[in-house]
């Protein structure tokens, strides 16, 4: 798609819906496609894209919200860092309200902890420079879109010789959980709408293994309504042709190779490590740890963090929502005990979370 | 948090740029971008860094949609 009006043309979307219905009629059985990006989830709910699809084409929301997949133990560690008055905890805003075992960062702040919301990790470095007598702990969460920014902040702090800046790192990489979910017989996925902005960094080639080895069609998709519909059409065409390829629908921002410079900086600072995902558990090699050469900037190495026992609210069903096995509406707490104003689980906190999107647009 | 927002580049000083969206000006960094960027270009800014360059037509279109789907706080 090349012309700007195409993206918003509701007639075009209607034609695409007809195409999709025609293709779906030829399917031998129902198919499920997963969108792996919180931005897609929001767009799909906002534009009611599910209602434009025939019954045998199902969309499932996957683990694409970085705040949502961050395990409760990480929040507990962040709160523990904040409770030391020597530390300033700097974070992106949507981590504030994620419930920990005993407290969220917001509650810790109300009790006097110095927790500051920053827009860029470079702001956190500037904070460290302005407070040389204290330590700034930046909460490094996010996927391959965010991790290079945090890598750059560590290199910046190193260049400036700042010894009071560190990162509590919990970055995750996107393709690995996709491989795992693609093998789950209960989900029975027939294809992925691959994330838009993560893919600007990692490039379309990052999904080759999924398509080649795991046999799952992948389409890197933008998040305009017509983008999403076209992504679904492209997936259906692959399914009907018995193919599993990687295709880039969102080629106005995503290349096959991705952003080489961002990848280089990422590699300079981080190395793969095992990571715990909320809902998915421990996935070997799916996380990014700060390299030993830069351990002076690794909060886990420079601080003694005593976080206490992890206590998860047993009624919260976020784990199943993140695996695509439960729709938000089917969680008994949805819109009753759990709302964006007082979230019980992480999926209700960030606007990219499936429960938050369902709450805002889905009813 | 994962949201990248197209912004127009107003000034460039080494890797430091000032970019604008909806009258809000922000500092951002070009340190993660290999492509050359000029004043007047649009870049997708995520967490204070430009991660991709967009042509103006696409950028404006993306912005129009983002204003509908996301609240101003989401786009911060
Ligand atoms: S409604 Fe709340 S408790 Fe239930 S799954 Fe969603 S975020 Fe978790």
PDB file of C-alpha atoms in Angstrom, chain A residues 65-348:
ATOM      1  CA  UNK A  65       3.171  -5.783  26.053  1.00  0.00           C
ATOM      2  CA  UNK A  66       6.532  -5.408  27.783  1.00  0.00           C
ATOM      3  CA  UNK A  67       5.057  -4.235  31.072  1.00  0.00           C
ATOM      4  CA  UNK A  68       2.610  -7.146  31.099  1.00  0.00           C
ATOM      5  CA  UNK A  69       5.223  -9.869  30.653  1.00  0.00           C
ATOM      6  CA  UNK A  70       7.498  -8.442  33.345  1.00  0.00           C
ATOM      7  CA  UNK A  71       7.289 -10.881  36.262  1.00  0.00           C
ATOM      8  CA  UNK A  72       6.089  -9.822  39.672  1.00  0.00           C
ATOM      9  CA  UNK A  73       9.516 -10.556  41.167  1.00  0.00           C
ATOM     10  CA  UNK A  74      10.973  -7.772  39.047  1.00  0.00           C
ATOM     11  CA  UNK A  75       8.464  -5.258  40.414  1.00  0.00           C
ATOM     12  CA  UNK A  76       9.408  -6.420  43.906  1.00  0.00           C
ATOM     13  CA  UNK A  77      13.088  -5.798  43.164  1.00  0.00           C
ATOM     14  CA  UNK A  78      12.292  -2.333  41.802  1.00  0.00           C
ATOM     15  CA  UNK A  79      10.311  -1.517  44.944  1.00  0.00           C
ATOM     16  CA  UNK A  80      13.200  -2.807  47.071  1.00  0.00           C
ATOM     17  CA  UNK A  81      15.609  -0.493  45.211  1.00  0.00           C
ATOM     18  CA  UNK A  82      13.230   2.408  45.729  1.00  0.00           C
ATOM     19  CA  UNK A  83      12.972   1.769  49.454  1.00  0.00           C
ATOM     20  CA  UNK A  84      16.675   2.591  49.900  1.00  0.00           C
ATOM     21  CA  UNK A  85      16.897   6.345  50.366  1.00  0.00           C
ATOM     22  CA  UNK A  86      20.304   6.379  48.643  1.00  0.00           C
ATOM     23  CA  UNK A  87      18.606   5.441  45.416  1.00  0.00           C
ATOM     24  CA  UNK A  88      16.524   7.318  42.921  1.00  0.00           C
ATOM     25  CA  UNK A  89      14.481   4.911  40.816  1.00  0.00           C
ATOM     26  CA  UNK A  90      13.855   6.221  37.302  1.00  0.00           C
ATOM     27  CA  UNK A  91      11.282   4.513  35.103  1.00  0.00           C
ATOM     28  CA  UNK A  92       8.949   4.770  32.148  1.00  0.00           C
ATOM     29  CA  UNK A  93       5.523   5.800  33.394  1.00  0.00           C
ATOM     30  CA  UNK A  94       3.635   2.601  32.809  1.00  0.00           C
ATOM     31  CA  UNK A  95       5.703   0.607  35.323  1.00  0.00           C
ATOM     32  CA  UNK A  96       4.408   2.767  38.174  1.00  0.00           C
ATOM     33  CA  UNK A  97       1.091   1.062  38.749  1.00  0.00           C
ATOM     34  CA  UNK A  98       2.061  -2.543  38.118  1.00  0.00           C
ATOM     35  CA  UNK A  99       1.197  -4.415  41.303  1.00  0.00           C
ATOM     36  CA  UNK A 100       4.089  -6.116  43.063  1.00  0.00           C
ATOM     37  CA  UNK A 101       3.757  -8.733  45.796  1.00  0.00           C
ATOM     38  CA  UNK A 102       3.282  -6.114  48.488  1.00  0.00           C
ATOM     39  CA  UNK A 103       3.391  -2.748  46.817  1.00  0.00           C
ATOM     40  CA  UNK A 104       3.563  -0.996  43.482  1.00  0.00           C
ATOM     41  CA  UNK A 105       6.133   1.704  42.756  1.00  0.00           C
ATOM     42  CA  UNK A 106       3.329   4.236  42.991  1.00  0.00           C
ATOM     43  CA  UNK A 107       2.539   3.100  46.529  1.00  0.00           C
ATOM     44  CA  UNK A 108       6.241   3.119  47.400  1.00  0.00           C
ATOM     45  CA  UNK A 109       6.430   6.687  46.139  1.00  0.00           C
ATOM     46  CA  UNK A 110       3.431   7.703  48.239  1.00  0.00           C
ATOM     47  CA  UNK A 111       5.402   6.394  51.207  1.00  0.00           C
ATOM     48  CA  UNK A 112       8.352   8.597  50.417  1.00  0.00           C
ATOM     49  CA  UNK A 113      10.442   6.608  47.955  1.00  0.00           C
ATOM     50  CA  UNK A 114      12.133   8.703  45.279  1.00  0.00           C
ATOM     51  CA  UNK A 115      10.624   7.299  42.076  1.00  0.00           C
ATOM     52  CA  UNK A 116      10.774   9.472  38.984  1.00  0.00           C
ATOM     53  CA  UNK A 117       9.147   9.031  35.639  1.00  0.00           C
ATOM     54  CA  UNK A 118      11.394   9.752  32.697  1.00  0.00           C
ATOM     55  CA  UNK A 119      10.680   9.818  29.008  1.00  0.00           C
ATOM     56  CA  UNK A 120      14.100   8.702  27.855  1.00  0.00           C
ATOM     57  CA  UNK A 121      16.819   6.663  29.563  1.00  0.00           C
ATOM     58  CA  UNK A 122      19.104   9.604  28.749  1.00  0.00           C
ATOM     59  CA  UNK A 123      17.002  11.661  31.167  1.00  0.00           C
ATOM     60  CA  UNK A 124      17.910   9.098  33.817  1.00  0.00           C
ATOM     61  CA  UNK A 125      21.608   9.545  32.996  1.00  0.00           C
ATOM     62  CA  UNK A 126      21.158  13.311  33.343  1.00  0.00           C
ATOM     63  CA  UNK A 127      19.504  12.699  36.702  1.00  0.00           C
ATOM     64  CA  UNK A 128      22.558  10.719  37.812  1.00  0.00           C
ATOM     65  CA  UNK A 129      24.820  13.557  36.733  1.00  0.00           C
ATOM     66  CA  UNK A 130      22.748  16.018  38.730  1.00  0.00           C
ATOM     67  CA  UNK A 131      22.770  13.810  41.857  1.00  0.00           C
ATOM     68  CA  UNK A 132      26.315  12.529  42.151  1.00  0.00           C
ATOM     69  CA  UNK A 133      25.798  11.742  45.846  1.00  0.00           C
ATOM     70  CA  UNK A 134      23.001   9.270  45.102  1.00  0.00           C
ATOM     71  CA  UNK A 135      22.491   6.307  42.804  1.00  0.00           C
ATOM     72  CA  UNK A 136      20.043   6.359  39.917  1.00  0.00           C
ATOM     73  CA  UNK A 137      18.546   2.943  39.146  1.00  0.00           C
ATOM     74  CA  UNK A 138      16.822   2.845  35.780  1.00  0.00           C
ATOM     75  CA  UNK A 139      14.173   0.174  35.245  1.00  0.00           C
ATOM     76  CA  UNK A 140      15.168  -1.439  31.970  1.00  0.00           C
ATOM     77  CA  UNK A 141      12.135  -3.254  30.622  1.00  0.00           C
ATOM     78  CA  UNK A 142      11.008  -3.681  27.060  1.00  0.00           C
ATOM     79  CA  UNK A 143      11.730  -5.512  23.836  1.00  0.00           C
ATOM     80  CA  UNK A 144      14.159  -4.853  21.030  1.00  0.00           C
ATOM     81  CA  UNK A 145      12.636  -1.420  20.421  1.00  0.00           C
ATOM     82  CA  UNK A 146      13.545  -0.162  23.875  1.00  0.00           C
ATOM     83  CA  UNK A 147      16.667  -2.152  24.693  1.00  0.00           C
ATOM     84  CA  UNK A 148      18.941  -0.258  22.243  1.00  0.00           C
ATOM     85  CA  UNK A 149      17.929   3.038  23.881  1.00  0.00           C
ATOM     86  CA  UNK A 150      18.910   1.675  27.265  1.00  0.00           C
ATOM     87  CA  UNK A 151      22.125   0.246  25.837  1.00  0.00           C
ATOM     88  CA  UNK A 152      22.939   3.716  24.517  1.00  0.00           C
ATOM     89  CA  UNK A 153      22.285   5.208  27.967  1.00  0.00           C
ATOM     90  CA  UNK A 154      24.781   2.807  29.551  1.00  0.00           C
ATOM     91  CA  UNK A 155      27.403   3.702  26.941  1.00  0.00           C
ATOM     92  CA  UNK A 156      26.669   7.379  27.571  1.00  0.00           C
ATOM     93  CA  UNK A 157      27.084   6.988  31.338  1.00  0.00           C
ATOM     94  CA  UNK A 158      30.344   5.086  30.744  1.00  0.00           C
ATOM     95  CA  UNK A 159      31.615   7.831  28.462  1.00  0.00           C
ATOM     96  CA  UNK A 160      30.821  10.455  31.084  1.00  0.00           C
ATOM     97  CA  UNK A 161      32.469   8.368  33.796  1.00  0.00           C
ATOM     98  CA  UNK A 162      29.296   8.283  35.893  1.00  0.00           C
ATOM     99  CA  UNK A 163      29.575   5.588  38.530  1.00  0.00           C
ATOM    100  CA  UNK A 164      26.156   6.274  40.067  1.00  0.00           C
ATOM    101  CA  UNK A 165      24.005   5.156  37.132  1.00  0.00           C
ATOM    102  CA  UNK A 166      22.823   1.574  36.822  1.00  0.00           C
ATOM    103  CA  UNK A 167      20.094  -0.401  35.103  1.00  0.00           C
ATOM    104  CA  UNK A 168      17.890  -3.102  36.593  1.00  0.00           C
ATOM    105  CA  UNK A 169      17.652  -5.030  33.362  1.00  0.00           C
ATOM    106  CA  UNK A 170      14.737  -7.211  32.363  1.00  0.00           C
ATOM    107  CA  UNK A 171      14.750  -6.899  28.593  1.00  0.00           C
ATOM    108  CA  UNK A 172      13.251  -9.558  26.457  1.00  0.00           C
ATOM    109  CA  UNK A 173      13.535 -10.574  22.844  1.00  0.00           C
ATOM    110  CA  UNK A 174      10.442 -11.202  20.790  1.00  0.00           C
ATOM    111  CA  UNK A 175      11.039 -14.122  18.384  1.00  0.00           C
ATOM    112  CA  UNK A 176      11.742 -16.789  21.013  1.00  0.00           C
ATOM    113  CA  UNK A 177       8.365 -16.888  22.791  1.00  0.00           C
ATOM    114  CA  UNK A 178       6.775 -16.843  19.351  1.00  0.00           C
ATOM    115  CA  UNK A 179       8.552 -20.128  18.592  1.00  0.00           C
ATOM    116  CA  UNK A 180       7.293 -21.602  21.827  1.00  0.00           C
ATOM    117  CA  UNK A 181       3.697 -20.503  21.290  1.00  0.00           C
ATOM    118  CA  UNK A 182       3.753 -21.719  17.703  1.00  0.00           C
ATOM    119  CA  UNK A 183       4.269 -25.286  18.981  1.00  0.00           C
ATOM    120  CA  UNK A 184       1.430 -25.164  21.496  1.00  0.00           C
ATOM    121  CA  UNK A 185      -1.237 -27.576  20.231  1.00  0.00           C
ATOM    122  CA  UNK A 186      -3.892 -25.989  22.428  1.00  0.00           C
ATOM    123  CA  UNK A 187      -3.416 -22.643  20.665  1.00  0.00           C
ATOM    124  CA  UNK A 188      -3.095 -24.181  17.199  1.00  0.00           C
ATOM    125  CA  UNK A 189      -1.688 -21.027  15.630  1.00  0.00           C
ATOM    126  CA  UNK A 190      -1.741 -20.739  11.849  1.00  0.00           C
ATOM    127  CA  UNK A 191       0.211 -17.512  11.585  1.00  0.00           C
ATOM    128  CA  UNK A 192       1.643 -14.422  13.193  1.00  0.00           C
ATOM    129  CA  UNK A 193       1.067 -10.741  12.687  1.00  0.00           C
ATOM    130  CA  UNK A 194       4.625  -9.758  13.619  1.00  0.00           C
ATOM    131  CA  UNK A 195       5.187  -6.549  15.571  1.00  0.00           C
ATOM    132  CA  UNK A 196       5.710  -3.274  13.734  1.00  0.00           C
ATOM    133  CA  UNK A 197       8.201  -1.234  15.723  1.00  0.00           C
ATOM    134  CA  UNK A 198      10.214  -4.112  17.183  1.00  0.00           C
ATOM    135  CA  UNK A 199      10.724  -5.144  13.574  1.00  0.00           C
ATOM    136  CA  UNK A 200      12.161  -1.755  12.589  1.00  0.00           C
ATOM    137  CA  UNK A 201      15.092  -2.786  14.788  1.00  0.00           C
ATOM    138  CA  UNK A 202      15.382  -6.559  14.295  1.00  0.00           C
ATOM    139  CA  UNK A 203      14.223  -6.663  10.645  1.00  0.00           C
ATOM    140  CA  UNK A 204      12.044  -9.182   8.840  1.00  0.00           C
ATOM    141  CA  UNK A 205      14.840 -11.774   8.728  1.00  0.00           C
ATOM    142  CA  UNK A 206      14.488 -12.317  12.479  1.00  0.00           C
ATOM    143  CA  UNK A 207      11.347 -14.374  11.821  1.00  0.00           C
ATOM    144  CA  UNK A 208      12.937 -16.729   9.251  1.00  0.00           C
ATOM    145  CA  UNK A 209      13.329 -19.570  11.725  1.00  0.00           C
ATOM    146  CA  UNK A 210       9.663 -19.355  12.676  1.00  0.00           C
ATOM    147  CA  UNK A 211       8.634 -19.661   9.056  1.00  0.00           C
ATOM    148  CA  UNK A 212      11.304 -22.133   7.876  1.00  0.00           C
ATOM    149  CA  UNK A 213      11.753 -24.442  10.866  1.00  0.00           C
ATOM    150  CA  UNK A 214       8.456 -24.078  12.674  1.00  0.00           C
ATOM    151  CA  UNK A 215       6.347 -23.736   9.538  1.00  0.00           C
ATOM    152  CA  UNK A 216       4.402 -20.722  10.742  1.00  0.00           C
ATOM    153  CA  UNK A 217       3.500 -17.970   8.258  1.00  0.00           C
ATOM    154  CA  UNK A 218       4.693 -14.556   9.460  1.00  0.00           C
ATOM    155  CA  UNK A 219       3.669 -11.127   8.207  1.00  0.00           C
ATOM    156  CA  UNK A 220       5.273  -8.003   9.659  1.00  0.00           C
ATOM    157  CA  UNK A 221       2.289  -5.709   9.843  1.00  0.00           C
ATOM    158  CA  UNK A 222       1.690  -2.016  10.465  1.00  0.00           C
ATOM    159  CA  UNK A 223      -1.059  -0.929  12.796  1.00  0.00           C
ATOM    160  CA  UNK A 224      -3.446   1.097  10.694  1.00  0.00           C
ATOM    161  CA  UNK A 225      -6.758  -0.750  10.274  1.00  0.00           C
ATOM    162  CA  UNK A 226      -6.022  -1.366   6.591  1.00  0.00           C
ATOM    163  CA  UNK A 227      -2.519  -2.602   7.505  1.00  0.00           C
ATOM    164  CA  UNK A 228      -3.933  -5.165   9.908  1.00  0.00           C
ATOM    165  CA  UNK A 229      -6.554  -6.298   7.400  1.00  0.00           C
ATOM    166  CA  UNK A 230      -3.911  -6.631   4.698  1.00  0.00           C
ATOM    167  CA  UNK A 231      -1.700  -8.578   7.104  1.00  0.00           C
ATOM    168  CA  UNK A 232      -4.574 -11.007   7.678  1.00  0.00           C
ATOM    169  CA  UNK A 233      -5.165 -11.336   3.932  1.00  0.00           C
ATOM    170  CA  UNK A 234      -1.494 -12.121   3.378  1.00  0.00           C
ATOM    171  CA  UNK A 235      -1.532 -14.757   6.126  1.00  0.00           C
ATOM    172  CA  UNK A 236      -4.673 -16.363   4.689  1.00  0.00           C
ATOM    173  CA  UNK A 237      -3.108 -16.450   1.225  1.00  0.00           C
ATOM    174  CA  UNK A 238      -0.114 -18.308   2.671  1.00  0.00           C
ATOM    175  CA  UNK A 239      -2.324 -20.768   4.551  1.00  0.00           C
ATOM    176  CA  UNK A 240      -4.377 -21.478   1.422  1.00  0.00           C
ATOM    177  CA  UNK A 241      -1.237 -21.986  -0.635  1.00  0.00           C
ATOM    178  CA  UNK A 242       0.268 -24.258   2.047  1.00  0.00           C
ATOM    179  CA  UNK A 243       3.237 -21.917   2.448  1.00  0.00           C
ATOM    180  CA  UNK A 244       5.080 -20.538   5.440  1.00  0.00           C
ATOM    181  CA  UNK A 245       7.042 -17.449   4.516  1.00  0.00           C
ATOM    182  CA  UNK A 246       8.072 -14.222   6.127  1.00  0.00           C
ATOM    183  CA  UNK A 247       6.481 -11.258   4.397  1.00  0.00           C
ATOM    184  CA  UNK A 248       6.724  -7.567   5.215  1.00  0.00           C
ATOM    185  CA  UNK A 249       3.478  -5.688   4.857  1.00  0.00           C
ATOM    186  CA  UNK A 250       4.815  -2.703   6.833  1.00  0.00           C
ATOM    187  CA  UNK A 251       7.589  -1.965   4.362  1.00  0.00           C
ATOM    188  CA  UNK A 252       7.338   1.772   4.801  1.00  0.00           C
ATOM    189  CA  UNK A 253       9.296   1.437   8.054  1.00  0.00           C
ATOM    190  CA  UNK A 254      10.652  -2.128   8.199  1.00  0.00           C
ATOM    191  CA  UNK A 255      13.457  -3.657   6.129  1.00  0.00           C
ATOM    192  CA  UNK A 256      14.717  -7.245   6.008  1.00  0.00           C
ATOM    193  CA  UNK A 257      17.916  -6.383   7.853  1.00  0.00           C
ATOM    194  CA  UNK A 258      16.446  -3.976  10.389  1.00  0.00           C
ATOM    195  CA  UNK A 259      18.400  -1.157  12.002  1.00  0.00           C
ATOM    196  CA  UNK A 260      22.027  -2.324  11.939  1.00  0.00           C
ATOM    197  CA  UNK A 261      23.336   0.444  14.164  1.00  0.00           C
ATOM    198  CA  UNK A 262      20.760  -0.221  16.866  1.00  0.00           C
ATOM    199  CA  UNK A 263      21.598  -3.936  16.677  1.00  0.00           C
ATOM    200  CA  UNK A 264      25.334  -3.198  17.044  1.00  0.00           C
ATOM    201  CA  UNK A 265      24.793  -1.053  20.127  1.00  0.00           C
ATOM    202  CA  UNK A 266      22.495  -3.708  21.562  1.00  0.00           C
ATOM    203  CA  UNK A 267      25.200  -6.355  21.095  1.00  0.00           C
ATOM    204  CA  UNK A 268      27.849  -4.130  22.576  1.00  0.00           C
ATOM    205  CA  UNK A 269      25.988  -3.816  25.866  1.00  0.00           C
ATOM    206  CA  UNK A 270      23.819  -6.913  26.197  1.00  0.00           C
ATOM    207  CA  UNK A 271      24.193 -10.659  25.828  1.00  0.00           C
ATOM    208  CA  UNK A 272      21.442 -13.287  25.713  1.00  0.00           C
ATOM    209  CA  UNK A 273      20.295 -14.729  29.036  1.00  0.00           C
ATOM    210  CA  UNK A 274      17.438 -16.809  30.383  1.00  0.00           C
ATOM    211  CA  UNK A 275      14.389 -14.765  31.265  1.00  0.00           C
ATOM    212  CA  UNK A 276      11.175 -15.276  33.162  1.00  0.00           C
ATOM    213  CA  UNK A 277       8.046 -14.115  31.361  1.00  0.00           C
ATOM    214  CA  UNK A 278       4.836 -13.576  33.235  1.00  0.00           C
ATOM    215  CA  UNK A 279       2.489 -16.263  31.994  1.00  0.00           C
ATOM    216  CA  UNK A 280       5.110 -18.141  29.989  1.00  0.00           C
ATOM    217  CA  UNK A 281       7.649 -18.931  32.697  1.00  0.00           C
ATOM    218  CA  UNK A 282      11.383 -19.315  32.183  1.00  0.00           C
ATOM    219  CA  UNK A 283      12.413 -19.198  28.534  1.00  0.00           C
ATOM    220  CA  UNK A 284      16.098 -19.983  27.981  1.00  0.00           C
ATOM    221  CA  UNK A 285      17.922 -17.374  25.924  1.00  0.00           C
ATOM    222  CA  UNK A 286      14.951 -15.017  25.653  1.00  0.00           C
ATOM    223  CA  UNK A 287      16.340 -12.189  27.762  1.00  0.00           C
ATOM    224  CA  UNK A 288      19.128  -9.631  27.534  1.00  0.00           C
ATOM    225  CA  UNK A 289      21.658  -9.273  30.352  1.00  0.00           C
ATOM    226  CA  UNK A 290      24.242  -6.516  30.702  1.00  0.00           C
ATOM    227  CA  UNK A 291      27.642  -7.856  29.598  1.00  0.00           C
ATOM    228  CA  UNK A 292      30.162  -8.562  32.386  1.00  0.00           C
ATOM    229  CA  UNK A 293      32.502  -5.821  31.072  1.00  0.00           C
ATOM    230  CA  UNK A 294      29.782  -3.314  31.911  1.00  0.00           C
ATOM    231  CA  UNK A 295      28.754  -4.840  35.243  1.00  0.00           C
ATOM    232  CA  UNK A 296      29.470  -1.499  36.949  1.00  0.00           C
ATOM    233  CA  UNK A 297      26.175  -0.403  35.378  1.00  0.00           C
ATOM    234  CA  UNK A 298      24.254  -3.550  36.295  1.00  0.00           C
ATOM    235  CA  UNK A 299      21.979  -2.958  39.287  1.00  0.00           C
ATOM    236  CA  UNK A 300      21.990  -6.695  40.076  1.00  0.00           C
ATOM    237  CA  UNK A 301      25.779  -6.556  40.442  1.00  0.00           C
ATOM    238  CA  UNK A 302      26.297  -3.220  42.189  1.00  0.00           C
ATOM    239  CA  UNK A 303      23.364  -3.374  44.618  1.00  0.00           C
ATOM    240  CA  UNK A 304      22.268  -5.920  47.168  1.00  0.00           C
ATOM    241  CA  UNK A 305      18.588  -6.258  46.412  1.00  0.00           C
ATOM    242  CA  UNK A 306      16.455  -8.061  48.975  1.00  0.00           C
ATOM    243  CA  UNK A 307      12.995  -8.329  47.514  1.00  0.00           C
ATOM    244  CA  UNK A 308      11.211 -10.862  49.699  1.00  0.00           C
ATOM    245  CA  UNK A 309       8.898 -13.644  48.647  1.00  0.00           C
ATOM    246  CA  UNK A 310       6.813 -13.379  45.483  1.00  0.00           C
ATOM    247  CA  UNK A 311       3.087 -13.422  46.098  1.00  0.00           C
ATOM    248  CA  UNK A 312       0.879 -13.444  43.064  1.00  0.00           C
ATOM    249  CA  UNK A 313      -2.843 -12.661  43.356  1.00  0.00           C
ATOM    250  CA  UNK A 314      -4.252 -16.124  42.772  1.00  0.00           C
ATOM    251  CA  UNK A 315      -7.423 -14.807  41.138  1.00  0.00           C
ATOM    252  CA  UNK A 316      -5.497 -12.940  38.449  1.00  0.00           C
ATOM    253  CA  UNK A 317      -5.572 -14.748  35.122  1.00  0.00           C
ATOM    254  CA  UNK A 318      -2.992 -12.573  33.321  1.00  0.00           C
ATOM    255  CA  UNK A 319      -0.798 -15.598  32.608  1.00  0.00           C
ATOM    256  CA  UNK A 320      -3.501 -17.204  30.494  1.00  0.00           C
ATOM    257  CA  UNK A 321      -4.394 -13.917  28.820  1.00  0.00           C
ATOM    258  CA  UNK A 322      -0.748 -13.464  27.792  1.00  0.00           C
ATOM    259  CA  UNK A 323      -0.671 -16.926  26.257  1.00  0.00           C
ATOM    260  CA  UNK A 324      -3.826 -16.155  24.314  1.00  0.00           C
ATOM    261  CA  UNK A 325      -5.751 -18.875  26.148  1.00  0.00           C
ATOM    262  CA  UNK A 326      -8.225 -16.626  27.880  1.00  0.00           C
ATOM    263  CA  UNK A 327     -10.024 -13.531  26.629  1.00  0.00           C
ATOM    264  CA  UNK A 328      -9.960 -10.627  29.094  1.00  0.00           C
ATOM    265  CA  UNK A 329     -13.755 -10.726  29.409  1.00  0.00           C
ATOM    266  CA  UNK A 330     -13.518 -14.277  30.697  1.00  0.00           C
ATOM    267  CA  UNK A 331     -11.387 -13.322  33.684  1.00  0.00           C
ATOM    268  CA  UNK A 332     -13.752 -13.092  36.659  1.00  0.00           C
ATOM    269  CA  UNK A 333     -12.024  -9.922  37.862  1.00  0.00           C
ATOM    270  CA  UNK A 334     -12.344  -8.088  34.541  1.00  0.00           C
ATOM    271  CA  UNK A 335     -14.067  -4.715  34.945  1.00  0.00           C
ATOM    272  CA  UNK A 336     -15.147  -5.657  38.464  1.00  0.00           C
ATOM    273  CA  UNK A 337     -12.231  -5.928  40.882  1.00  0.00           C
ATOM    274  CA  UNK A 338      -9.774  -5.140  38.094  1.00  0.00           C
ATOM    275  CA  UNK A 339      -9.991  -1.828  36.206  1.00  0.00           C
ATOM    276  CA  UNK A 340      -7.377   0.544  34.782  1.00  0.00           C
ATOM    277  CA  UNK A 341      -7.862   2.743  37.857  1.00  0.00           C
ATOM    278  CA  UNK A 342      -7.132  -0.110  40.243  1.00  0.00           C
ATOM    279  CA  UNK A 343      -5.458  -2.883  38.294  1.00  0.00           C
ATOM    280  CA  UNK A 344      -5.090  -6.315  39.857  1.00  0.00           C
ATOM    281  CA  UNK A 345      -2.924  -7.667  37.094  1.00  0.00           C
ATOM    282  CA  UNK A 346      -0.315  -6.208  34.791  1.00  0.00           C
ATOM    283  CA  UNK A 347      -2.436  -6.646  31.645  1.00  0.00           C
ATOM    284  CA  UNK A 348      -4.770  -3.929  32.921  1.00  0.00           C
TER     285      UNK A 348
END
